[in-house]
PDB file of C-alpha atoms in Angstrom:
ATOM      1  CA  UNK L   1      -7.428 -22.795 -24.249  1.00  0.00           C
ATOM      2  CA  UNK L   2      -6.135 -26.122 -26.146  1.00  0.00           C
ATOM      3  CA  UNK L   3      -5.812 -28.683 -24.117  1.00  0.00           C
ATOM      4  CA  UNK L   4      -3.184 -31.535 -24.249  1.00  0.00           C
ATOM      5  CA  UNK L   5      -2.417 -32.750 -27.565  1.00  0.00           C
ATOM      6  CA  UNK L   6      -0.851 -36.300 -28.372  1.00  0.00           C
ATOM      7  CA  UNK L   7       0.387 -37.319 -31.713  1.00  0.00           C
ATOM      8  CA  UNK L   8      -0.253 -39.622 -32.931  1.00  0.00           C
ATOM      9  CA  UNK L   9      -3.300 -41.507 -31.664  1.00  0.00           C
ATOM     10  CA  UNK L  10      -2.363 -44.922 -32.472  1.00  0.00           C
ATOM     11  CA  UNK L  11       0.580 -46.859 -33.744  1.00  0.00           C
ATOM     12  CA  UNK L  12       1.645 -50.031 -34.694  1.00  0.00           C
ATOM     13  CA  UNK L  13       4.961 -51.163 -34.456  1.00  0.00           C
ATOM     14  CA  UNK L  14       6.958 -54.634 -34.648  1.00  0.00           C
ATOM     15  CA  UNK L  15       9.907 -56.001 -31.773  1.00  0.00           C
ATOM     16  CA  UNK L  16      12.759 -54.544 -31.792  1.00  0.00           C
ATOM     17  CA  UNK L  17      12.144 -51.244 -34.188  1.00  0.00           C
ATOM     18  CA  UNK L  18      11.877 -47.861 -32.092  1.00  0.00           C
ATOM     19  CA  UNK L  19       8.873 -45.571 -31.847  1.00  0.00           C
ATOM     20  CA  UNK L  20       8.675 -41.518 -30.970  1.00  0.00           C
ATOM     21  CA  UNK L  21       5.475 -39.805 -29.801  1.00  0.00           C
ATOM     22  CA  UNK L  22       4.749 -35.812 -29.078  1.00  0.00           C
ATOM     23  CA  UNK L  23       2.700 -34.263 -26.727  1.00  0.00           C
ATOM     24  CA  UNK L  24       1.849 -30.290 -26.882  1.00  0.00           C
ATOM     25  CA  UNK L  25       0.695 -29.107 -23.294  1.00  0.00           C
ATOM     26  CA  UNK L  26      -1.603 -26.438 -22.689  1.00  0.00           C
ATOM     27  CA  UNK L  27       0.087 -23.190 -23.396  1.00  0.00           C
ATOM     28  CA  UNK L  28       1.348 -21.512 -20.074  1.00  0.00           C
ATOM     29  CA  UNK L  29       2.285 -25.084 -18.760  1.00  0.00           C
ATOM     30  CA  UNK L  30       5.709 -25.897 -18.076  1.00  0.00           C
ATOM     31  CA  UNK L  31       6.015 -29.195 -16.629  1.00  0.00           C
ATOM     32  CA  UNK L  32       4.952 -32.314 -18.460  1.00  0.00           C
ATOM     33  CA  UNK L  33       4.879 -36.122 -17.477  1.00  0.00           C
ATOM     34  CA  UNK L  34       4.649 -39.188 -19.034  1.00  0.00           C
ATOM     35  CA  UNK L  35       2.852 -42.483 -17.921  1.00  0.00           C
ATOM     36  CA  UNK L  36       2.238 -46.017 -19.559  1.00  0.00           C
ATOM     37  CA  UNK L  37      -0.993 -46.971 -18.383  1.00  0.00           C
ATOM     38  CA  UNK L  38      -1.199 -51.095 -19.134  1.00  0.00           C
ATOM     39  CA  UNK L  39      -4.469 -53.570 -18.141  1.00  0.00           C
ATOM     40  CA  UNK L  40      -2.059 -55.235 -15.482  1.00  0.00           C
ATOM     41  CA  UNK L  41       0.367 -52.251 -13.758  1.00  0.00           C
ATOM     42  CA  UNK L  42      -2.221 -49.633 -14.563  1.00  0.00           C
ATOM     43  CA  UNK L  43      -1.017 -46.012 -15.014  1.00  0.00           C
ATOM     44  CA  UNK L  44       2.382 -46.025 -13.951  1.00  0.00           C
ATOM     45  CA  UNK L  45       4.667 -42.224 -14.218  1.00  0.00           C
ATOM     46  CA  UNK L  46       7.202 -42.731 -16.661  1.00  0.00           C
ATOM     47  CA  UNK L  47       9.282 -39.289 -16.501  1.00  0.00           C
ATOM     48  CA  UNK L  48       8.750 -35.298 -16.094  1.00  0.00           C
ATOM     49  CA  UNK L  49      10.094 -32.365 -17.692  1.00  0.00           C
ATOM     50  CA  UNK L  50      10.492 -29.105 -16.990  1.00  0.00           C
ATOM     51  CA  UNK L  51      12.503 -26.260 -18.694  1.00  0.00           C
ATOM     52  CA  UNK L  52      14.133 -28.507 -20.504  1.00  0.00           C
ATOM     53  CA  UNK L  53      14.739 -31.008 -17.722  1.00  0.00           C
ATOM     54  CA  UNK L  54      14.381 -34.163 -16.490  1.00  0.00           C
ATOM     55  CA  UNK L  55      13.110 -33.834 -12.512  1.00  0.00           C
ATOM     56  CA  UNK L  56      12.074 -37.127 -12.378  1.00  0.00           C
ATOM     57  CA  UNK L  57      11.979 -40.409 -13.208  1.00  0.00           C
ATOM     58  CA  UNK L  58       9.985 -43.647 -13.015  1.00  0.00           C
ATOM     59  CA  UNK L  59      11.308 -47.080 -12.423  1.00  0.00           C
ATOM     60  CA  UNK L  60      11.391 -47.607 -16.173  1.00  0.00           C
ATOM     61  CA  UNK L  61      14.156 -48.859 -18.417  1.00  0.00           C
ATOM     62  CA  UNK L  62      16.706 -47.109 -20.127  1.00  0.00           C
ATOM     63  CA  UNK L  63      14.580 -48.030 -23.453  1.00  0.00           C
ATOM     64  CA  UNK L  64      12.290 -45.496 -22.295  1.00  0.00           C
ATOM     65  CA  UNK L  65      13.713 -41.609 -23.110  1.00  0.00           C
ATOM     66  CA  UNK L  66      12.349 -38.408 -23.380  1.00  0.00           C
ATOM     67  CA  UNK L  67      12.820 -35.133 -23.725  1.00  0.00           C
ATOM     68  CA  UNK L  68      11.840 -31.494 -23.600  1.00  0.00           C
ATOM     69  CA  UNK L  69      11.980 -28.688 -26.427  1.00  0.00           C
ATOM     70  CA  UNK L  70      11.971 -25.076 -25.510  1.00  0.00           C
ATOM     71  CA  UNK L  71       8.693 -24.324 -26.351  1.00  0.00           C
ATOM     72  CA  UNK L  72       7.372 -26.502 -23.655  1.00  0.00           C
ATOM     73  CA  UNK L  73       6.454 -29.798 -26.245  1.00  0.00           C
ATOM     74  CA  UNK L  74       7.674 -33.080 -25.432  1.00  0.00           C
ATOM     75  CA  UNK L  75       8.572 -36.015 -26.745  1.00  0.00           C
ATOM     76  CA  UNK L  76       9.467 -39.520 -25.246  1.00  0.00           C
ATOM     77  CA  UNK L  77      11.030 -42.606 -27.148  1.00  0.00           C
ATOM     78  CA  UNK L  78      11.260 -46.250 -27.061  1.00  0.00           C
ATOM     79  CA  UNK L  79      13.820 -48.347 -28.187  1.00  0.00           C
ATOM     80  CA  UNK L  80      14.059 -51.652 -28.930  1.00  0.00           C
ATOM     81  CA  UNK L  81      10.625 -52.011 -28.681  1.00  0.00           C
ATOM     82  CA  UNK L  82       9.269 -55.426 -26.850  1.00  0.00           C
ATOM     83  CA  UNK L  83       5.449 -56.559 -26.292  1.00  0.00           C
ATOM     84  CA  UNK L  84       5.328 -55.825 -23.487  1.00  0.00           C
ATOM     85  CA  UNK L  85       5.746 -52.452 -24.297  1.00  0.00           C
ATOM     86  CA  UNK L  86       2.466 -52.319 -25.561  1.00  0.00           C
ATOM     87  CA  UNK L  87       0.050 -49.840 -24.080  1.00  0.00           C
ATOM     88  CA  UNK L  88      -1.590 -46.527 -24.003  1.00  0.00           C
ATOM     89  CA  UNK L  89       1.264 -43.733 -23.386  1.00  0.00           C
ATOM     90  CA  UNK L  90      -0.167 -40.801 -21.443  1.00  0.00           C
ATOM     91  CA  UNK L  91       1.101 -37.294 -21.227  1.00  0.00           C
ATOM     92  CA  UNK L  92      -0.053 -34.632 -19.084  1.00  0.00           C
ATOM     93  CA  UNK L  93       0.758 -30.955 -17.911  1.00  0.00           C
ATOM     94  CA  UNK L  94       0.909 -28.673 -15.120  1.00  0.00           C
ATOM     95  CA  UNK L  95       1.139 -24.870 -14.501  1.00  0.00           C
ATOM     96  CA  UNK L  96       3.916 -25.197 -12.154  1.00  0.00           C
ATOM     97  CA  UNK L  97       2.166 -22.117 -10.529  1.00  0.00           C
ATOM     98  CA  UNK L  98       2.957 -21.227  -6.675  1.00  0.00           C
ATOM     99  CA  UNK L  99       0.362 -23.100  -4.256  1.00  0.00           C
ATOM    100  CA  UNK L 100      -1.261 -26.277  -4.894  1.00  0.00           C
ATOM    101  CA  UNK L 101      -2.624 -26.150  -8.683  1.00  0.00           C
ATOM    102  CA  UNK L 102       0.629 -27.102  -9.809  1.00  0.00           C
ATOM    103  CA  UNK L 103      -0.135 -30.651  -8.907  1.00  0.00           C
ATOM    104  CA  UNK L 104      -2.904 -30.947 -11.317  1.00  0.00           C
ATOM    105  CA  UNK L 105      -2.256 -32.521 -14.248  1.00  0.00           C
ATOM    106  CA  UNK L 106      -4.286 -32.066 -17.639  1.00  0.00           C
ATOM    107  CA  UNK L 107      -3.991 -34.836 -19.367  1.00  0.00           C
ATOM    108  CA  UNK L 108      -3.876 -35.910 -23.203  1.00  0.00           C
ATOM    109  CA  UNK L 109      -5.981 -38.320 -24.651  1.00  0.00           C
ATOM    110  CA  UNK L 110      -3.650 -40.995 -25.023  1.00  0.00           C
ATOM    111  CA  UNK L 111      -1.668 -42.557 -27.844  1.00  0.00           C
ATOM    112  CA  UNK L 112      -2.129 -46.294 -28.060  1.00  0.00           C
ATOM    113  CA  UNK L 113       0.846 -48.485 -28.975  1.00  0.00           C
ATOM    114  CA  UNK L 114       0.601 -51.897 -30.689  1.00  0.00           C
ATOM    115  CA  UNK L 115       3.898 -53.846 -30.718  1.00  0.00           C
ATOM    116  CA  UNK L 116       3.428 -56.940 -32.906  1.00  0.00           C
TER     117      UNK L 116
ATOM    118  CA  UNK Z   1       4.427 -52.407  -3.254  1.00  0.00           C
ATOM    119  CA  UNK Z   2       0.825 -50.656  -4.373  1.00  0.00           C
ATOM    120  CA  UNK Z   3       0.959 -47.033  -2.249  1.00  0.00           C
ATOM    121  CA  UNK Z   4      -2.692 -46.535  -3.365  1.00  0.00           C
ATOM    122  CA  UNK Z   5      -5.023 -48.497  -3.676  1.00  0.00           C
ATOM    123  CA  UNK Z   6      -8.726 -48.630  -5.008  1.00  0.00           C
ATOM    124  CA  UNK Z   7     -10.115 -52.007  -3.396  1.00  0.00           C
ATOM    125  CA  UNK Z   8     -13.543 -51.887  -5.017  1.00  0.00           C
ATOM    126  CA  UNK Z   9     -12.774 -52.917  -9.016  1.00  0.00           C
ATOM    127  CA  UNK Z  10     -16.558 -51.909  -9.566  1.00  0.00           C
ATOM    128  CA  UNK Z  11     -19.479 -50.118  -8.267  1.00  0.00           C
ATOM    129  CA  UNK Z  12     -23.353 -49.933  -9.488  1.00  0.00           C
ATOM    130  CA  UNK Z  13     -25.273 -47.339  -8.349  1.00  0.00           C
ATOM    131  CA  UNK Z  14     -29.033 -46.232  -9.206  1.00  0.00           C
ATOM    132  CA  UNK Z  15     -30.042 -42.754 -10.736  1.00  0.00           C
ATOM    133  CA  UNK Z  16     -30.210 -39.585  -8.172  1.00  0.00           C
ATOM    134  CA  UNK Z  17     -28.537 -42.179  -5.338  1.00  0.00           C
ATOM    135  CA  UNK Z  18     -25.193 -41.704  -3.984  1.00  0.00           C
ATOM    136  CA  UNK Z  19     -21.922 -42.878  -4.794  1.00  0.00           C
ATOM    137  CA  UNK Z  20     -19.066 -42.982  -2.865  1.00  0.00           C
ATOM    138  CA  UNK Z  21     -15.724 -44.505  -4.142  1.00  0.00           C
ATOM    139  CA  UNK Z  22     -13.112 -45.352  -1.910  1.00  0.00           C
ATOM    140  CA  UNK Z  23      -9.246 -45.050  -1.705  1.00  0.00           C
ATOM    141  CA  UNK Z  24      -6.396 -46.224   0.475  1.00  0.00           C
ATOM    142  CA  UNK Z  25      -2.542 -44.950   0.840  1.00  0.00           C
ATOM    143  CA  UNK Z  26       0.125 -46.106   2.480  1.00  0.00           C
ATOM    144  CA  UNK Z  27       3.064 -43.335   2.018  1.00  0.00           C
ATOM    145  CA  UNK Z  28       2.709 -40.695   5.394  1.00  0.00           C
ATOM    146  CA  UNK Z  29       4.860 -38.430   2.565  1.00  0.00           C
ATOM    147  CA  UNK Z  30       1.676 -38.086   0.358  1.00  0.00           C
ATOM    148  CA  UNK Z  31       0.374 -34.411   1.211  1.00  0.00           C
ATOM    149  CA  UNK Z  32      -2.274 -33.704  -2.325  1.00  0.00           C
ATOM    150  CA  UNK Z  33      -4.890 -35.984  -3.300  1.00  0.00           C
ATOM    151  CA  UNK Z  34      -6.780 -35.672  -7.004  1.00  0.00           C
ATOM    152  CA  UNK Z  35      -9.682 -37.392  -8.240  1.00  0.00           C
ATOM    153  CA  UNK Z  36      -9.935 -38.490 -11.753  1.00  0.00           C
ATOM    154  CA  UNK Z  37     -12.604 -39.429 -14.075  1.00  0.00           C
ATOM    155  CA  UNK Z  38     -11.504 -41.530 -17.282  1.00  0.00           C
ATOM    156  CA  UNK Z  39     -13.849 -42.199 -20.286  1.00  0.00           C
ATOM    157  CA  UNK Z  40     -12.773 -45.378 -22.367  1.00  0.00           C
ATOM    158  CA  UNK Z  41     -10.371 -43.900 -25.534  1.00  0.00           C
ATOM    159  CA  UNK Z  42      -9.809 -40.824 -23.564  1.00  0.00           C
ATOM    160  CA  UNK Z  43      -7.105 -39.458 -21.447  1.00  0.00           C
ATOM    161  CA  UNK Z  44      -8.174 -39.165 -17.721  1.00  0.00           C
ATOM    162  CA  UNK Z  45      -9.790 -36.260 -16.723  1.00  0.00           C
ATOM    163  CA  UNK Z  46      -9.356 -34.035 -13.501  1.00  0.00           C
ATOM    164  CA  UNK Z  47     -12.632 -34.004 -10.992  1.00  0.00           C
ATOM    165  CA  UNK Z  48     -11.659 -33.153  -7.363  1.00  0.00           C
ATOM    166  CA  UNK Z  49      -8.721 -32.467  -5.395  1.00  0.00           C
ATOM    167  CA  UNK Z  50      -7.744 -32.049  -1.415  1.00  0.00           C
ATOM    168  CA  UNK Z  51      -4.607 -31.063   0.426  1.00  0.00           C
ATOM    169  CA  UNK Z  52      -3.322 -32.804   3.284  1.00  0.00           C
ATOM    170  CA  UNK Z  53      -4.213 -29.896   5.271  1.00  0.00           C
ATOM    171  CA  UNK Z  54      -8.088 -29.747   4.532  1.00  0.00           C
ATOM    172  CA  UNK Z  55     -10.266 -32.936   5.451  1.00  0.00           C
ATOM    173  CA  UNK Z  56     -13.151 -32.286   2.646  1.00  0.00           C
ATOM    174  CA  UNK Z  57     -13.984 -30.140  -0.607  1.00  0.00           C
ATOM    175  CA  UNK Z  58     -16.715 -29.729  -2.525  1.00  0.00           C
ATOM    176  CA  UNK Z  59     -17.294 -28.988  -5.951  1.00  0.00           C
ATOM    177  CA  UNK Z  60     -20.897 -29.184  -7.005  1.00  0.00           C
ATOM    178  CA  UNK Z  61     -22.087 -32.975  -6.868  1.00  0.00           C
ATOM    179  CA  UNK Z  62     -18.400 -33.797  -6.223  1.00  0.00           C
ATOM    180  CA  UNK Z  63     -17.290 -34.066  -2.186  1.00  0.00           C
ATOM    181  CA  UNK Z  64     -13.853 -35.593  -1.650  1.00  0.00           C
ATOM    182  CA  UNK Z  65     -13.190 -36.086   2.185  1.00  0.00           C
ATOM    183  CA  UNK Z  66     -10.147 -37.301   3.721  1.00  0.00           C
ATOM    184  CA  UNK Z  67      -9.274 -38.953   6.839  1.00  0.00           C
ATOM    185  CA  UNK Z  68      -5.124 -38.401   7.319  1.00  0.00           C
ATOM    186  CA  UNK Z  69      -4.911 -40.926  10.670  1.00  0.00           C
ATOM    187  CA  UNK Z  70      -6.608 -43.502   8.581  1.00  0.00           C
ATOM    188  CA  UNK Z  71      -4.625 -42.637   5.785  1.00  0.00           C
ATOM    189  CA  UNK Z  72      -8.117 -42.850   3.591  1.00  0.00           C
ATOM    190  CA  UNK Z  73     -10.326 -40.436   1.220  1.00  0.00           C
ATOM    191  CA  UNK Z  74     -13.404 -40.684  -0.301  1.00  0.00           C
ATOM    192  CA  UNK Z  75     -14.961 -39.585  -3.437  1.00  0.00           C
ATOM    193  CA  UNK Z  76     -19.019 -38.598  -3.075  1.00  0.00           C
ATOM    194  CA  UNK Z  77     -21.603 -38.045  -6.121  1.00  0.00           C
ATOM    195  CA  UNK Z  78     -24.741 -36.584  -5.447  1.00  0.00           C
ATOM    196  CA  UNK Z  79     -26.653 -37.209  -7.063  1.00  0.00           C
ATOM    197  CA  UNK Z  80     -25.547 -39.888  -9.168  1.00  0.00           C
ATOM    198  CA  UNK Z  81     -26.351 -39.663 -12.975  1.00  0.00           C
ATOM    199  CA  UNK Z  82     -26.179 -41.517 -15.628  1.00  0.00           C
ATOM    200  CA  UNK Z  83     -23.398 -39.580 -17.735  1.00  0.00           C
ATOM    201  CA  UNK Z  84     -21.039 -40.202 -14.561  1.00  0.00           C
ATOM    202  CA  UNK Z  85     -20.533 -44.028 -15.418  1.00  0.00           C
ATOM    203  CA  UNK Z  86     -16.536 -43.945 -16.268  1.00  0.00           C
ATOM    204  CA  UNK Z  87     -13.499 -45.327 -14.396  1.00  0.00           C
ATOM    205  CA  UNK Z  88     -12.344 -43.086 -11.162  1.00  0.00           C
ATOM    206  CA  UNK Z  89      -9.158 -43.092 -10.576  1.00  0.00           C
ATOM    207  CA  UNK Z  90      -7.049 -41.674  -6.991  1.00  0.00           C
ATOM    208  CA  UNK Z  91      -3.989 -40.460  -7.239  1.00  0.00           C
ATOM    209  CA  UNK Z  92      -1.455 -38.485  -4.984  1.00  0.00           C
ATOM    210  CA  UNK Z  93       1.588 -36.563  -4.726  1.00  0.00           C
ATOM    211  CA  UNK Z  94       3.997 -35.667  -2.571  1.00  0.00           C
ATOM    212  CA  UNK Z  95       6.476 -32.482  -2.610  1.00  0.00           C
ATOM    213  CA  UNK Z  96      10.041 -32.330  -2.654  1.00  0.00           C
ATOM    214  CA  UNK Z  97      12.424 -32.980  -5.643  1.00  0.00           C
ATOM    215  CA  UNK Z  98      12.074 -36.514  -5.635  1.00  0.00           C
ATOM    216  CA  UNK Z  99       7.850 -36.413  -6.426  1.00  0.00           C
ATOM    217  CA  UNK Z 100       8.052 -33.596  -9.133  1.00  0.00           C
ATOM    218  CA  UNK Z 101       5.868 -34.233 -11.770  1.00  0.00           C
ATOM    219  CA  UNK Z 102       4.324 -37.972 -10.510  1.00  0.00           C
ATOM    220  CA  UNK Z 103       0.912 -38.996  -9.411  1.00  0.00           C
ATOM    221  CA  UNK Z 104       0.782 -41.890  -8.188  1.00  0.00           C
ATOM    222  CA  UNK Z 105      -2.213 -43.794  -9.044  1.00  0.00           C
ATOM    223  CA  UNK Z 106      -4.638 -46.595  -7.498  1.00  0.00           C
ATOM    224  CA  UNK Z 107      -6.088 -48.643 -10.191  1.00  0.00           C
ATOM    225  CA  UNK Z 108      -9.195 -47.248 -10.573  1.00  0.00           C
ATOM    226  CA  UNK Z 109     -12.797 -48.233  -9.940  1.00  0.00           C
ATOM    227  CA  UNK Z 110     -15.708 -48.572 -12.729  1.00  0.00           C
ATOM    228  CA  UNK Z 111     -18.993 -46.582 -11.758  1.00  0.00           C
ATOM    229  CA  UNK Z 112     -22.144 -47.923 -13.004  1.00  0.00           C
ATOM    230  CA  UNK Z 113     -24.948 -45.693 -12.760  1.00  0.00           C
ATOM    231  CA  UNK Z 114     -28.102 -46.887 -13.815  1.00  0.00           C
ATOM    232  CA  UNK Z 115     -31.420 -44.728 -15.195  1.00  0.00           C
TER     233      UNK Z 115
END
């Protein structure tokens, strides 16, 4: 099985344009969650998805979107990008099975975001 | 407010020794623990996990053990090799609608293991 794909790897962006990046979960997974990991805050949960759906949502600001397609592939968004903002963007999956393995998350390699 | 936390930044260990990696929580809601093993340009990667329910698991060279009244688990290598220097990272979950989908995570702990 594939494992969690992230597109793209590594970007470089200026303040104030907007960036997209995709993540493509491991087939059979359903739910999928986001996290900026940064040297200061460390890996902090952005937002998850499921069916479609936001569940859940970080403390994060409204800069920060995502969303869900039906074939289970994500996408989140920034806006108005600061630096700050700059960071490696995480996205993982889970089988959402009965029982505990659906709180394992799989997770992508990363893509890394330079804002300038 | 950190709800986990990893209090050791770093750890050096020899060849064939033990390691043992700490983590701390605070939330009583926290009921799954997962261990995590992060390579630098890589995306963490899933070692270990525990429920609230169980107070160790094992996994080959991998024991996690956890200690609910003290609110403290434990990650254990043996024996310790040279390919297992990465960052470990803790992270747990809790159920209900409010915790889908987020780990939260302590911030992690570099393992040095030397030949």
């Amino acid at each position: 099985k594939a494992g969690v794909t992230q597109t793209p790897r590594y970007l470089i962006k200026t303040r104030g344009q907007q960036v997209t990046l995709s993540c493509s979960p491991i087939s059979g997974h359903r739910s999928v969650s986001w996290y900026q990991q940064t040297p200061g805050q460390g890996l902090q949960f952005l937002f998850e998805y499921f069916s479609e759906t936001q569940r859940n949502k970080g403390n994060f600001p409204g800069r920060f979107s995502g969303r869900q397609f039906s074939n289970s592939r994500s996408e989140m968004n920034v806006s108005t990008l600061e630096l700050g903002d700059s960071a490696l963007y995480l996205c993982a999956s889970s089988p959402e099975t009965g029982g505990l393995a659906k709180n394992i998350q799989y997770f992508g390699a990363g893509t890394r975001l330079s804002v300038l | 407010d950190q709800q986990v936390k990893q209090n050791s930044p770093s750890l050096s260990v020899q060849e064939g020794r033990i390691s043992i990696l700490n983590c701390d929580y605070t939330n009583s809601m926290f009921d799954y623990f997962l261990w995590y093993k992060k390579y630098p340009a890589e995306g963490p990667t899933f070692l270990i996990s525990i429920s609230s329910i169980k107070d160790k698991n094992e996994d080959g060279r991998f024991t996690v053990f956890l200690n609910k009244s003290a609110k403290h688990l434990s990650l254990h290598i043996v024996p310790s090799q040279p390919g297992d220097s990465a960052v470990y990272f803790c992270a747990a979950s809790a159920s209900g609608g409010t915790s889908y989908g987020k780990l939260t995570f302590g911030q992690g702990t570099i393992l040095t293991v030397h030949p």
